[in-house]
Coordinates of C-alpha atoms in Angstrom, one line a residue:
X1332 CA 21.5 23.7 9.6
X1333 CA 20.4 20.1 8.9
X1334 CA 19.5 19.4 5.2
X1335 CA 15.7 18.5 4.9
X1336 CA 16.2 16.1 2.0
X1337 CA 14.3 15.6 -1.2
X1338 CA 11.1 13.7 -2.2
X1339 CA 11.0 12.1 -5.5
X1340 CA 7.4 12.2 -6.9
X1341 CA 8.1 9.7 -9.6
X1342 CA 9.6 7.0 -7.2
X1343 CA 6.3 5.9 -5.8
X1344 CA 5.4 2.6 -7.3
X1345 CA 4.2 -1.0 -6.6
X1346 CA 5.8 -4.2 -7.8
X1347 CA 4.2 -7.6 -7.5
X1348 CA 6.0 -11.0 -7.2
X1349 CA 3.5 -13.1 -9.1
X1350 CA 1.6 -10.5 -11.2
X1351 CA 4.2 -8.3 -13.0
X1352 CA 1.4 -7.2 -15.4
X1353 CA 0.0 -5.2 -12.4
X1354 CA 3.2 -3.4 -11.6
X1355 CA 2.5 0.4 -11.2
X1356 CA 5.1 3.1 -11.8
X1357 CA 4.6 6.9 -11.7
X1358 CA 3.6 7.1 -15.4
X1359 CA 0.4 5.1 -14.5
X1360 CA -0.6 7.2 -11.5
X1361 CA -3.0 10.1 -11.1
X1362 CA -1.7 13.1 -9.1
X1363 CA -2.7 11.6 -5.8
X1364 CA -0.1 8.7 -6.3
X1365 CA 0.0 6.0 -3.7
X1366 CA -1.3 6.3 -0.1
X1367 CA -0.6 3.8 2.7
X1368 CA -3.1 3.2 5.5
X1369 CA -2.2 1.1 8.5
X1370 CA -4.9 -0.6 10.5
X1371 CA -4.7 -1.1 14.3
X1372 CA -1.9 -0.5 16.8
X1373 CA 1.7 -1.5 16.5
X1374 CA 1.7 -2.2 20.2
X1375 CA -1.4 -2.5 22.5
X1376 CA -1.3 -1.3 26.1
X1377 CA -3.2 -3.7 28.3
X1378 CA -4.5 -2.2 31.6
X1379 CA -3.1 -3.6 34.9
X1380 CA -3.7 -2.6 38.5
X1381 CA -0.9 -0.2 38.6
X1382 CA 0.1 0.5 35.0
X1383 CA -0.1 -1.0 31.6
X1384 CA 1.5 -4.1 30.0
X1385 CA 2.8 -3.7 26.5
X1386 CA 1.8 -6.3 23.9
X1387 CA 3.6 -5.7 20.6
X1388 CA 1.8 -6.9 17.4
X1389 CA 3.7 -9.2 15.0
X1390 CA 1.9 -7.7 12.0
X1391 CA -0.5 -5.1 10.8
X1392 CA -3.0 -5.0 8.0
X1393 CA -1.8 -2.5 5.5
X1394 CA -3.6 -0.9 2.7
X1395 CA -2.1 0.8 -0.4
X1396 CA -4.6 3.1 -2.1
X1397 CA -3.4 3.3 -5.7
X1398 CA -4.7 6.1 -7.8
X1399 CA -4.5 4.7 -11.3
X1400 CA -5.3 6.5 -14.5
X1401 CA -8.4 5.0 -16.2
X1402 CA -7.2 6.4 -19.5
X1403 CA -4.4 3.8 -19.7
X1404 CA -4.4 0.1 -20.4
X1405 CA -3.2 -0.7 -16.8
X1406 CA -6.4 0.5 -15.4
X1407 CA -8.3 -2.0 -17.6
X1408 CA -5.8 -4.7 -16.5
X1409 CA -6.7 -4.1 -12.9
X1410 CA -10.4 -4.2 -13.7
X1411 CA -9.9 -7.5 -15.5
X1412 CA -8.0 -8.8 -12.5
X1413 CA -10.6 -7.9 -9.9
X1414 CA -13.3 -9.5 -12.1
X1415 CA -11.2 -12.7 -12.4
X1416 CA -9.5 -13.0 -9.0
X1417 CA -8.8 -10.4 -6.4
X1418 CA -6.0 -12.3 -4.7
X1419 CA -2.7 -10.9 -6.2
X1420 CA 0.1 -12.2 -3.9
X1421 CA 3.1 -10.4 -2.4
X1422 CA 4.1 -6.9 -3.3
X1423 CA 6.7 -4.2 -2.6
X1424 CA 5.5 -0.6 -2.2
X1425 CA 8.2 2.0 -3.0
X1426 CA 7.8 5.3 -1.3
X1427 CA 8.7 8.8 -2.6
X1428 CA 11.8 8.8 -0.5
X1429 CA 14.7 6.4 -0.8
X1430 CA 15.9 7.6 2.6
X1431 CA 12.6 6.6 4.3
X1432 CA 12.5 3.2 2.6
X1433 CA 10.0 0.8 1.1
X1434 CA 7.4 -1.7 2.4
X1435 CA 7.0 -5.4 1.8
X1436 CA 3.4 -6.5 1.9
X1437 CA 2.5 -10.2 1.8
X1438 CA -0.7 -12.0 0.7
X1439 CA -2.3 -9.0 -0.9
X1440 CA -5.7 -8.7 -2.6
X1441 CA -7.7 -6.0 -4.3
X1442 CA -10.2 -5.1 -1.5
X1443 CA -11.9 -2.0 -2.7
X1444 CA -12.5 0.3 -5.7
X1445 CA -13.7 3.8 -4.9
X1446 CA -16.5 5.5 -6.7
X1447 CA -15.8 6.8 -10.2
X1448 CA -17.1 9.7 -12.2
X1449 CA -17.6 9.2 -16.0
X1450 CA -18.2 12.9 -16.8
X1451 CA -14.8 13.4 -18.3
X1452 CA -13.3 15.4 -15.5
X1453 CA -11.7 12.8 -13.2
X1454 CA -8.9 10.7 -14.8
X1455 CA -8.2 8.4 -11.9
X1456 CA -9.7 5.4 -10.1
X1457 CA -8.6 4.6 -6.5
X1458 CA -7.9 0.9 -6.0
X1459 CA -7.2 -0.4 -2.5
X1460 CA -4.8 -3.3 -2.2
X1461 CA -4.7 -4.9 1.3
X1462 CA -2.1 -7.2 2.7
X1463 CA -0.1 -8.2 5.8
X1464 CA 2.9 -6.0 6.9
X1465 CA 5.2 -7.7 9.4
X1466 CA 6.5 -5.5 12.3
X1467 CA 8.3 -5.9 15.6
X1468 CA 10.7 -8.5 14.1
X1469 CA 12.8 -8.6 17.3
X1470 CA 9.9 -10.2 19.2
X1471 CA 10.9 -13.5 17.4
X1472 CA 14.4 -13.4 18.9
X1473 CA 13.7 -15.8 21.8

């Protein structure tokens, strides 16, 4: 039998190169944690007369949806940041699996804040951070 491995719920986090005050660890996250959303295809298939031509993309737009707790000061820090300047530089997103690995995202910005309820029953706010994620690195080996 092949071992299935282990996920570490408290490993998910985000660290910023230029804005360490915005670093997020598990202690600042709501139960939903961090989600990654990739936009577009990693490779496009372009129709030809008798088949398809592959056209790998050099990058993707990647979004990290961070479910912060509004009940902590870091939530207020993010609010102050989006009110001042949504551009927040390069980041590294750590997944819940050291085996799977992490994601380096460049030129990030706060691009969305989801609706919030102030009725005392929802502790989190979902903040979307968007940036460039480089892929297909071998395509540069000319």
